[in-house]
PDB file of N, CA and C in Angstrom:
ATOM      1  N   LEU A   1     -16.888   8.970  11.918  1.00 67.00           N
ATOM      2  CA  LEU A   1     -17.291   7.565  11.903  1.00 67.00           C
ATOM      3  C   LEU A   1     -16.044   6.689  11.913  1.00 67.00           C
ATOM      4  N   LEU A   2     -15.936   5.835  12.890  1.00 76.00           N
ATOM      5  CA  LEU A   2     -14.799   4.938  13.009  1.00 76.00           C
ATOM      6  C   LEU A   2     -15.164   3.592  12.406  1.00 76.00           C
ATOM      7  N   GLN A   3     -14.306   3.127  11.529  1.00 82.00           N
ATOM      8  CA  GLN A   3     -14.577   1.846  10.883  1.00 82.00           C
ATOM      9  C   GLN A   3     -13.308   1.011  10.880  1.00 82.00           C
ATOM     10  N   ARG A   4     -13.432  -0.240  11.297  1.00 87.00           N
ATOM     11  CA  ARG A   4     -12.286  -1.141  11.315  1.00 87.00           C
ATOM     12  C   ARG A   4     -12.139  -1.783   9.936  1.00 87.00           C
ATOM     13  N   ILE A   5     -10.910  -1.782   9.437  1.00 91.00           N
ATOM     14  CA  ILE A   5     -10.622  -2.386   8.136  1.00 91.00           C
ATOM     15  C   ILE A   5      -9.630  -3.519   8.369  1.00 91.00           C
ATOM     16  N   SER A   6      -9.953  -4.691   7.860  1.00 93.00           N
ATOM     17  CA  SER A   6      -9.067  -5.838   8.003  1.00 93.00           C
ATOM     18  C   SER A   6      -7.850  -5.677   7.085  1.00 93.00           C
ATOM     19  N   HIS A   7      -6.669  -5.989   7.592  1.00 94.00           N
ATOM     20  CA  HIS A   7      -5.443  -5.886   6.791  1.00 94.00           C
ATOM     21  C   HIS A   7      -5.553  -6.679   5.497  1.00 94.00           C
ATOM     22  N   LYS A   8      -6.158  -7.865   5.557  1.00 95.00           N
ATOM     23  CA  LYS A   8      -6.215  -8.720   4.367  1.00 95.00           C
ATOM     24  C   LYS A   8      -7.102  -8.144   3.269  1.00 95.00           C
ATOM     25  N   ASP A   9      -7.969  -7.183   3.600  1.00 96.00           N
ATOM     26  CA  ASP A   9      -8.859  -6.572   2.613  1.00 96.00           C
ATOM     27  C   ASP A   9      -8.236  -5.368   1.903  1.00 96.00           C
ATOM     28  N   ILE A  10      -7.113  -4.882   2.389  1.00 97.00           N
ATOM     29  CA  ILE A  10      -6.482  -3.690   1.811  1.00 97.00           C
ATOM     30  C   ILE A  10      -5.643  -4.081   0.591  1.00 97.00           C
ATOM     31  N   PHE A  11      -5.886  -3.395  -0.533  1.00 98.00           N
ATOM     32  CA  PHE A  11      -5.060  -3.573  -1.725  1.00 98.00           C
ATOM     33  C   PHE A  11      -3.847  -2.643  -1.647  1.00 98.00           C
ATOM     34  N   TRP A  12      -4.116  -1.336  -1.517  1.00 98.00           N
ATOM     35  CA  TRP A  12      -3.035  -0.366  -1.374  1.00 98.00           C
ATOM     36  C   TRP A  12      -3.560   0.868  -0.658  1.00 98.00           C
ATOM     37  N   ILE A  13      -2.594   1.690  -0.208  1.00 98.00           N
ATOM     38  CA  ILE A  13      -2.902   2.953   0.462  1.00 98.00           C
ATOM     39  C   ILE A  13      -2.146   4.028  -0.314  1.00 98.00           C
ATOM     40  N   GLU A  14      -2.859   5.088  -0.636  1.00 98.00           N
ATOM     41  CA  GLU A  14      -2.291   6.124  -1.496  1.00 98.00           C
ATOM     42  C   GLU A  14      -2.418   7.495  -0.847  1.00 98.00           C
ATOM     43  N   ALA A  15      -1.334   8.255  -0.867  1.00 97.00           N
ATOM     44  CA  ALA A  15      -1.356   9.623  -0.340  1.00 97.00           C
ATOM     45  C   ALA A  15      -2.093  10.532  -1.305  1.00 97.00           C
ATOM     46  N   SER A  16      -2.877  11.460  -0.757  1.00 94.00           N
ATOM     47  CA  SER A  16      -3.618  12.415  -1.581  1.00 94.00           C
ATOM     48  C   SER A  16      -3.744  13.711  -0.785  1.00 94.00           C
ATOM     49  N   GLY A  17      -2.735  14.549  -0.876  1.00 91.00           N
ATOM     50  CA  GLY A  17      -2.717  15.799  -0.101  1.00 91.00           C
ATOM     51  C   GLY A  17      -2.649  15.510   1.385  1.00 91.00           C
ATOM     52  N   ASP A  18      -3.564  16.084   2.161  1.00 92.00           N
ATOM     53  CA  ASP A  18      -3.609  15.865   3.611  1.00 92.00           C
ATOM     54  C   ASP A  18      -4.399  14.608   3.975  1.00 92.00           C
ATOM     55  N   TYR A  19      -4.803  13.849   2.966  1.00 96.00           N
ATOM     56  CA  TYR A  19      -5.613  12.653   3.178  1.00 96.00           C
ATOM     57  C   TYR A  19      -4.893  11.436   2.607  1.00 96.00           C
ATOM     58  N   ILE A  20      -5.385  10.270   2.988  1.00 97.00           N
ATOM     59  CA  ILE A  20      -4.924   9.040   2.354  1.00 97.00           C
ATOM     60  C   ILE A  20      -6.148   8.277   1.871  1.00 97.00           C
ATOM     61  N   LYS A  21      -5.962   7.563   0.769  1.00 97.00           N
ATOM     62  CA  LYS A  21      -7.012   6.707   0.238  1.00 97.00           C
ATOM     63  C   LYS A  21      -6.629   5.269   0.557  1.00 97.00           C
ATOM     64  N   ILE A  22      -7.500   4.557   1.230  1.00 97.00           N
ATOM     65  CA  ILE A  22      -7.286   3.145   1.525  1.00 97.00           C
ATOM     66  C   ILE A  22      -8.205   2.365   0.591  1.00 97.00           C
ATOM     67  N   VAL A  23      -7.609   1.658  -0.364  1.00 98.00           N
ATOM     68  CA  VAL A  23      -8.391   0.919  -1.353  1.00 98.00           C
ATOM     69  C   VAL A  23      -8.517  -0.518  -0.885  1.00 98.00           C
ATOM     70  N   THR A  24      -9.766  -0.962  -0.687  1.00 97.00           N
ATOM     71  CA  THR A  24     -10.022  -2.306  -0.173  1.00 97.00           C
ATOM     72  C   THR A  24     -10.877  -3.094  -1.160  1.00 97.00           C
ATOM     73  N   THR A  25     -11.121  -4.340  -0.819  1.00 92.00           N
ATOM     74  CA  THR A  25     -11.973  -5.193  -1.643  1.00 92.00           C
ATOM     75  C   THR A  25     -13.392  -4.655  -1.691  1.00 92.00           C
ATOM     76  N   GLU A  26     -13.827  -3.972  -0.639  1.00 91.00           N
ATOM     77  CA  GLU A  26     -15.202  -3.476  -0.542  1.00 91.00           C
ATOM     78  C   GLU A  26     -15.384  -2.094  -1.169  1.00 91.00           C
ATOM     79  N   LYS A  27     -14.496  -1.151  -0.779  1.00 94.00           N
ATOM     80  CA  LYS A  27     -14.680   0.230  -1.232  1.00 94.00           C
ATOM     81  C   LYS A  27     -13.429   1.057  -0.991  1.00 94.00           C
ATOM     82  N   LEU A  28     -13.525   2.325  -1.352  1.00 96.00           N
ATOM     83  CA  LEU A  28     -12.447   3.282  -1.136  1.00 96.00           C
ATOM     84  C   LEU A  28     -12.744   4.063   0.142  1.00 96.00           C
ATOM     85  N   HIS A  29     -11.776   4.097   1.048  1.00 95.00           N
ATOM     86  CA  HIS A  29     -11.914   4.862   2.292  1.00 95.00           C
ATOM     87  C   HIS A  29     -10.983   6.065   2.202  1.00 95.00           C
ATOM     88  N   VAL A  30     -11.478   7.242   2.523  1.00 95.00           N
ATOM     89  CA  VAL A  30     -10.648   8.442   2.545  1.00 95.00           C
ATOM     90  C   VAL A  30     -10.509   8.863   4.002  1.00 95.00           C
ATOM     91  N   VAL A  31      -9.259   9.009   4.451  1.00 94.00           N
ATOM     92  CA  VAL A  31      -8.973   9.274   5.853  1.00 94.00           C
ATOM     93  C   VAL A  31      -8.035  10.475   5.960  1.00 94.00           C
ATOM     94  N   HIS A  32      -8.286  11.344   6.935  1.00 95.00           N
ATOM     95  CA  HIS A  32      -7.388  12.470   7.185  1.00 95.00           C
ATOM     96  C   HIS A  32      -6.205  11.965   8.017  1.00 95.00           C
ATOM     97  N   SER A  33      -5.101  11.692   7.327  1.00 94.00           N
ATOM     98  CA  SER A  33      -3.908  11.164   7.984  1.00 94.00           C
ATOM     99  C   SER A  33      -2.740  11.276   7.012  1.00 94.00           C
ATOM    100  N   THR A  34      -1.586  10.800   7.459  1.00 94.00           N
ATOM    101  CA  THR A  34      -0.418  10.757   6.573  1.00 94.00           C
ATOM    102  C   THR A  34      -0.036   9.293   6.354  1.00 94.00           C
ATOM    103  N   LEU A  35       0.686   9.051   5.260  1.00 95.00           N
ATOM    104  CA  LEU A  35       1.160   7.685   5.009  1.00 95.00           C
ATOM    105  C   LEU A  35       2.082   7.224   6.125  1.00 95.00           C
ATOM    106  N   LYS A  36       2.902   8.137   6.623  1.00 94.00           N
ATOM    107  CA  LYS A  36       3.838   7.763   7.693  1.00 94.00           C
ATOM    108  C   LYS A  36       3.091   7.251   8.935  1.00 94.00           C
ATOM    109  N   LYS A  37       2.021   7.953   9.344  1.00 95.00           N
ATOM    110  CA  LYS A  37       1.254   7.528  10.518  1.00 95.00           C
ATOM    111  C   LYS A  37       0.609   6.163  10.298  1.00 95.00           C
ATOM    112  N   ILE A  38       0.058   5.955   9.109  1.00 94.00           N
ATOM    113  CA  ILE A  38      -0.587   4.681   8.805  1.00 94.00           C
ATOM    114  C   ILE A  38       0.454   3.566   8.707  1.00 94.00           C
ATOM    115  N   GLU A  39       1.582   3.872   8.064  1.00 95.00           N
ATOM    116  CA  GLU A  39       2.649   2.880   7.895  1.00 95.00           C
ATOM    117  C   GLU A  39       3.114   2.327   9.246  1.00 95.00           C
ATOM    118  N   GLU A  40       3.169   3.176  10.256  1.00 95.00           N
ATOM    119  CA  GLU A  40       3.607   2.751  11.592  1.00 95.00           C
ATOM    120  C   GLU A  40       2.636   1.767  12.232  1.00 95.00           C
ATOM    121  N   LYS A  41       1.377   1.770  11.793  1.00 94.00           N
ATOM    122  CA  LYS A  41       0.355   0.896  12.374  1.00 94.00           C
ATOM    123  C   LYS A  41       0.175  -0.422  11.618  1.00 94.00           C
ATOM    124  N   LEU A  42       0.813  -0.546  10.457  1.00 96.00           N
ATOM    125  CA  LEU A  42       0.630  -1.737   9.624  1.00 96.00           C
ATOM    126  C   LEU A  42       1.679  -2.800   9.934  1.00 96.00           C
ATOM    127  N   PRO A  43       1.321  -4.092   9.809  1.00 95.00           N
ATOM    128  CA  PRO A  43       2.320  -5.153  10.012  1.00 95.00           C
ATOM    129  C   PRO A  43       3.364  -5.129   8.891  1.00 95.00           C
ATOM    130  N   VAL A  44       4.632  -5.064   9.274  1.00 93.00           N
ATOM    131  CA  VAL A  44       5.713  -4.926   8.282  1.00 93.00           C
ATOM    132  C   VAL A  44       5.872  -6.149   7.382  1.00 93.00           C
ATOM    133  N   ASN A  45       5.415  -7.301   7.846  1.00 93.00           N
ATOM    134  CA  ASN A  45       5.536  -8.499   7.016  1.00 93.00           C
ATOM    135  C   ASN A  45       4.495  -8.536   5.896  1.00 93.00           C
ATOM    136  N   LEU A  46       3.462  -7.706   5.987  1.00 95.00           N
ATOM    137  CA  LEU A  46       2.366  -7.734   5.030  1.00 95.00           C
ATOM    138  C   LEU A  46       2.331  -6.508   4.117  1.00 95.00           C
ATOM    139  N   PHE A  47       2.846  -5.390   4.587  1.00 97.00           N
ATOM    140  CA  PHE A  47       2.773  -4.141   3.827  1.00 97.00           C
ATOM    141  C   PHE A  47       4.152  -3.575   3.564  1.00 97.00           C
ATOM    142  N   GLN A  48       4.280  -2.886   2.415  1.00 97.00           N
ATOM    143  CA  GLN A  48       5.562  -2.305   2.037  1.00 97.00           C
ATOM    144  C   GLN A  48       5.341  -0.951   1.370  1.00 97.00           C
ATOM    145  N   ARG A  49       6.094   0.034   1.817  1.00 97.00           N
ATOM    146  CA  ARG A  49       6.101   1.331   1.124  1.00 97.00           C
ATOM    147  C   ARG A  49       6.903   1.126  -0.148  1.00 97.00           C
ATOM    148  N   VAL A  50       6.349   1.533  -1.299  1.00 97.00           N
ATOM    149  CA  VAL A  50       7.042   1.340  -2.569  1.00 97.00           C
ATOM    150  C   VAL A  50       7.315   2.666  -3.281  1.00 97.00           C
ATOM    151  N   HIS A  51       6.736   3.745  -2.741  1.00 97.00           N
ATOM    152  CA  HIS A  51       6.829   5.059  -3.371  1.00 97.00           C
ATOM    153  C   HIS A  51       6.431   6.068  -2.298  1.00 97.00           C
ATOM    154  N   ARG A  52       6.802   7.321  -2.470  1.00 96.00           N
ATOM    155  CA  ARG A  52       6.430   8.308  -1.434  1.00 96.00           C
ATOM    156  C   ARG A  52       4.925   8.438  -1.290  1.00 96.00           C
ATOM    157  N   SER A  53       4.179   8.000  -2.314  1.00 97.00           N
ATOM    158  CA  SER A  53       2.722   8.121  -2.271  1.00 97.00           C
ATOM    159  C   SER A  53       1.978   6.800  -2.131  1.00 97.00           C
ATOM    160  N   PHE A  54       2.696   5.678  -2.050  1.00 98.00           N
ATOM    161  CA  PHE A  54       2.014   4.381  -2.024  1.00 98.00           C
ATOM    162  C   PHE A  54       2.587   3.394  -1.013  1.00 98.00           C
ATOM    163  N   ILE A  55       1.684   2.693  -0.330  1.00 98.00           N
ATOM    164  CA  ILE A  55       2.008   1.507   0.474  1.00 98.00           C
ATOM    165  C   ILE A  55       1.143   0.394  -0.112  1.00 98.00           C
ATOM    166  N   ILE A  56       1.739  -0.770  -0.342  1.00 98.00           N
ATOM    167  CA  ILE A  56       0.975  -1.867  -0.942  1.00 98.00           C
ATOM    168  C   ILE A  56       0.906  -3.074  -0.005  1.00 98.00           C
ATOM    169  N   ASN A  57      -0.133  -3.862  -0.202  1.00 97.00           N
ATOM    170  CA  ASN A  57      -0.260  -5.145   0.488  1.00 97.00           C
ATOM    171  C   ASN A  57       0.520  -6.155  -0.358  1.00 97.00           C
ATOM    172  N   LEU A  58       1.575  -6.717   0.179  1.00 96.00           N
ATOM    173  CA  LEU A  58       2.438  -7.627  -0.578  1.00 96.00           C
ATOM    174  C   LEU A  58       1.690  -8.847  -1.116  1.00 96.00           C
ATOM    175  N   GLU A  59       0.658  -9.280  -0.415  1.00 95.00           N
ATOM    176  CA  GLU A  59      -0.101 -10.448  -0.853  1.00 95.00           C
ATOM    177  C   GLU A  59      -1.004 -10.157  -2.047  1.00 95.00           C
ATOM    178  N   LYS A  60      -1.205  -8.893  -2.373  1.00 96.00           N
ATOM    179  CA  LYS A  60      -2.111  -8.510  -3.458  1.00 96.00           C
ATOM    180  C   LYS A  60      -1.378  -8.184  -4.761  1.00 96.00           C
ATOM    181  N   VAL A  61      -0.048  -8.255  -4.765  1.00 95.00           N
ATOM    182  CA  VAL A  61       0.719  -7.948  -5.978  1.00 95.00           C
ATOM    183  C   VAL A  61       0.506  -9.068  -6.992  1.00 95.00           C
ATOM    184  N   THR A  62       0.081  -8.688  -8.209  1.00 95.00           N
ATOM    185  CA  THR A  62      -0.158  -9.689  -9.255  1.00 95.00           C
ATOM    186  C   THR A  62       0.932  -9.689 -10.309  1.00 95.00           C
ATOM    187  N   ASN A  63       1.685  -8.582 -10.424  1.00 95.00           N
ATOM    188  CA  ASN A  63       2.749  -8.513 -11.418  1.00 95.00           C
ATOM    189  C   ASN A  63       3.765  -7.480 -10.955  1.00 95.00           C
ATOM    190  N   ILE A  64       5.020  -7.693 -11.355  1.00 93.00           N
ATOM    191  CA  ILE A  64       6.061  -6.743 -10.965  1.00 93.00           C
ATOM    192  C   ILE A  64       7.107  -6.670 -12.063  1.00 93.00           C
ATOM    193  N   ASP A  65       7.566  -5.453 -12.353  1.00 91.00           N
ATOM    194  CA  ASP A  65       8.694  -5.267 -13.264  1.00 91.00           C
ATOM    195  C   ASP A  65       9.648  -4.287 -12.581  1.00 91.00           C
ATOM    196  N   PRO A  66      10.772  -3.950 -13.212  1.00 89.00           N
ATOM    197  CA  PRO A  66      11.757  -3.118 -12.486  1.00 89.00           C
ATOM    198  C   PRO A  66      11.244  -1.770 -11.961  1.00 89.00           C
ATOM    199  N   ASN A  67      10.251  -1.171 -12.614  1.00 95.00           N
ATOM    200  CA  ASN A  67       9.821   0.166 -12.216  1.00 95.00           C
ATOM    201  C   ASN A  67       8.392   0.280 -11.708  1.00 95.00           C
ATOM    202  N   ASN A  68       7.604  -0.768 -11.883  1.00 97.00           N
ATOM    203  CA  ASN A  68       6.190  -0.721 -11.505  1.00 97.00           C
ATOM    204  C   ASN A  68       5.747  -2.076 -10.974  1.00 97.00           C
ATOM    205  N   LEU A  69       4.631  -2.045 -10.273  1.00 96.00           N
ATOM    206  CA  LEU A  69       3.989  -3.307  -9.907  1.00 96.00           C
ATOM    207  C   LEU A  69       2.498  -3.149 -10.112  1.00 96.00           C
ATOM    208  N   GLU A  70       1.803  -4.279 -10.126  1.00 97.00           N
ATOM    209  CA  GLU A  70       0.368  -4.248 -10.367  1.00 97.00           C
ATOM    210  C   GLU A  70      -0.360  -4.842  -9.171  1.00 97.00           C
ATOM    211  N   VAL A  71      -1.371  -4.115  -8.725  1.00 97.00           N
ATOM    212  CA  VAL A  71      -2.224  -4.563  -7.632  1.00 97.00           C
ATOM    213  C   VAL A  71      -3.666  -4.292  -8.063  1.00 97.00           C
ATOM    214  N   ASN A  72      -4.461  -5.331  -8.155  1.00 96.00           N
ATOM    215  CA  ASN A  72      -5.872  -5.186  -8.536  1.00 96.00           C
ATOM    216  C   ASN A  72      -6.040  -4.356  -9.811  1.00 96.00           C
ATOM    217  N   LYS A  73      -5.241  -4.647 -10.812  1.00 96.00           N
ATOM    218  CA  LYS A  73      -5.267  -3.991 -12.136  1.00 96.00           C
ATOM    219  C   LYS A  73      -4.787  -2.540 -12.121  1.00 96.00           C
ATOM    220  N   LYS A  74      -4.255  -2.060 -10.998  1.00 97.00           N
ATOM    221  CA  LYS A  74      -3.691  -0.707 -10.961  1.00 97.00           C
ATOM    222  C   LYS A  74      -2.169  -0.799 -11.018  1.00 97.00           C
ATOM    223  N   ILE A  75      -1.588   0.004 -11.893  1.00 98.00           N
ATOM    224  CA  ILE A  75      -0.134   0.075 -12.000  1.00 98.00           C
ATOM    225  C   ILE A  75       0.368   1.092 -10.973  1.00 98.00           C
ATOM    226  N   ILE A  76       1.265   0.644 -10.115  1.00 98.00           N
ATOM    227  CA  ILE A  76       1.811   1.489  -9.044  1.00 98.00           C
ATOM    228  C   ILE A  76       3.313   1.610  -9.253  1.00 98.00           C
ATOM    229  N   PRO A  77       3.841   2.842  -9.266  1.00 98.00           N
ATOM    230  CA  PRO A  77       5.283   3.020  -9.477  1.00 98.00           C
ATOM    231  C   PRO A  77       6.104   2.556  -8.276  1.00 98.00           C
ATOM    232  N   ILE A  78       7.311   2.071  -8.576  1.00 97.00           N
ATOM    233  CA  ILE A  78       8.267   1.707  -7.522  1.00 97.00           C
ATOM    234  C   ILE A  78       9.393   2.736  -7.586  1.00 97.00           C
ATOM    235  N   SER A  79       9.642   3.432  -6.494  1.00 97.00           N
ATOM    236  CA  SER A  79      10.731   4.410  -6.507  1.00 97.00           C
ATOM    237  C   SER A  79      12.031   3.733  -6.075  1.00 97.00           C
ATOM    238  N   GLY A  80      13.133   4.278  -6.531  1.00 95.00           N
ATOM    239  CA  GLY A  80      14.447   3.724  -6.218  1.00 95.00           C
ATOM    240  C   GLY A  80      14.713   3.625  -4.728  1.00 95.00           C
ATOM    241  N   THR A  81      14.155   4.561  -3.968  1.00 95.00           N
ATOM    242  CA  THR A  81      14.344   4.598  -2.516  1.00 95.00           C
ATOM    243  C   THR A  81      13.867   3.305  -1.853  1.00 95.00           C
ATOM    244  N   TYR A  82      12.769   2.734  -2.355  1.00 96.00           N
ATOM    245  CA  TYR A  82      12.141   1.582  -1.702  1.00 96.00           C
ATOM    246  C   TYR A  82      12.350   0.269  -2.442  1.00 96.00           C
ATOM    247  N   LYS A  83      12.997   0.322  -3.623  1.00 95.00           N
ATOM    248  CA  LYS A  83      13.100  -0.857  -4.489  1.00 95.00           C
ATOM    249  C   LYS A  83      13.843  -2.021  -3.838  1.00 95.00           C
ATOM    250  N   GLU A  84      14.995  -1.747  -3.238  1.00 94.00           N
ATOM    251  CA  GLU A  84      15.815  -2.826  -2.665  1.00 94.00           C
ATOM    252  C   GLU A  84      15.069  -3.570  -1.550  1.00 94.00           C
ATOM    253  N   GLU A  85      14.443  -2.828  -0.664  1.00 93.00           N
ATOM    254  CA  GLU A  85      13.687  -3.453   0.433  1.00 93.00           C
ATOM    255  C   GLU A  85      12.500  -4.256  -0.109  1.00 93.00           C
ATOM    256  N   LEU A  86      11.825  -3.696  -1.107  1.00 94.00           N
ATOM    257  CA  LEU A  86      10.693  -4.408  -1.727  1.00 94.00           C
ATOM    258  C   LEU A  86      11.157  -5.726  -2.335  1.00 94.00           C
ATOM    259  N   MET A  87      12.230  -5.689  -3.113  1.00 91.00           N
ATOM    260  CA  MET A  87      12.717  -6.897  -3.783  1.00 91.00           C
ATOM    261  C   MET A  87      13.148  -7.965  -2.774  1.00 91.00           C
ATOM    262  N   SER A  88      13.765  -7.538  -1.677  1.00 90.00           N
ATOM    263  CA  SER A  88      14.175  -8.531  -0.682  1.00 90.00           C
ATOM    264  C   SER A  88      12.942  -9.173  -0.022  1.00 90.00           C
ATOM    265  N   LYS A  89      11.893  -8.380   0.210  1.00 89.00           N
ATOM    266  CA  LYS A  89      10.667  -8.944   0.795  1.00 89.00           C
ATOM    267  C   LYS A  89       9.968  -9.866  -0.197  1.00 89.00           C
ATOM    268  N   ILE A  90       9.917  -9.470  -1.462  1.00 84.00           N
ATOM    269  CA  ILE A  90       9.244 -10.284  -2.484  1.00 84.00           C
ATOM    270  C   ILE A  90       9.975 -11.627  -2.638  1.00 84.00           C
ATOM    271  N   ASN A  91      11.304 -11.601  -2.602  1.00 78.00           N
ATOM    272  CA  ASN A  91      12.084 -12.827  -2.744  1.00 78.00           C
ATOM    273  C   ASN A  91      11.909 -13.767  -1.561  1.00 78.00           C
ATOM    274  N   VAL A  92      11.596 -13.215  -0.397  1.00 59.00           N
ATOM    275  CA  VAL A  92      11.378 -14.028   0.789  1.00 59.00           C
ATOM    276  C   VAL A  92      10.018 -14.724   0.720  1.00 59.00           C
ATOM    277  N   LEU A  93       9.038 -14.067   0.094  1.00 55.00           N
ATOM    278  CA  LEU A  93       7.685 -14.630   0.028  1.00 55.00           C
ATOM    279  C   LEU A  93       7.616 -15.880  -0.820  1.00 55.00           C
TER     280      LEU A  93
END
């Protein structure tokens, strides 16, 4: 079943083995794919990889500290690999 998901409805995308979970305002979508494949299809100005297992919608971040951020009441870790790029994008917003 193919279903179109609007970028603005996505809170975050999470890796889960050979699948990814796309968490939206409506529901949780489970897709057989990799974060890398999905990341290539997302607009870079709206989404940011913050951890090897997470991509977040920058517009949905409600809180941020040096090691974690919050999206829709979920605490998501920020890894050192992605921290600098995330902070530069957040400062631009």
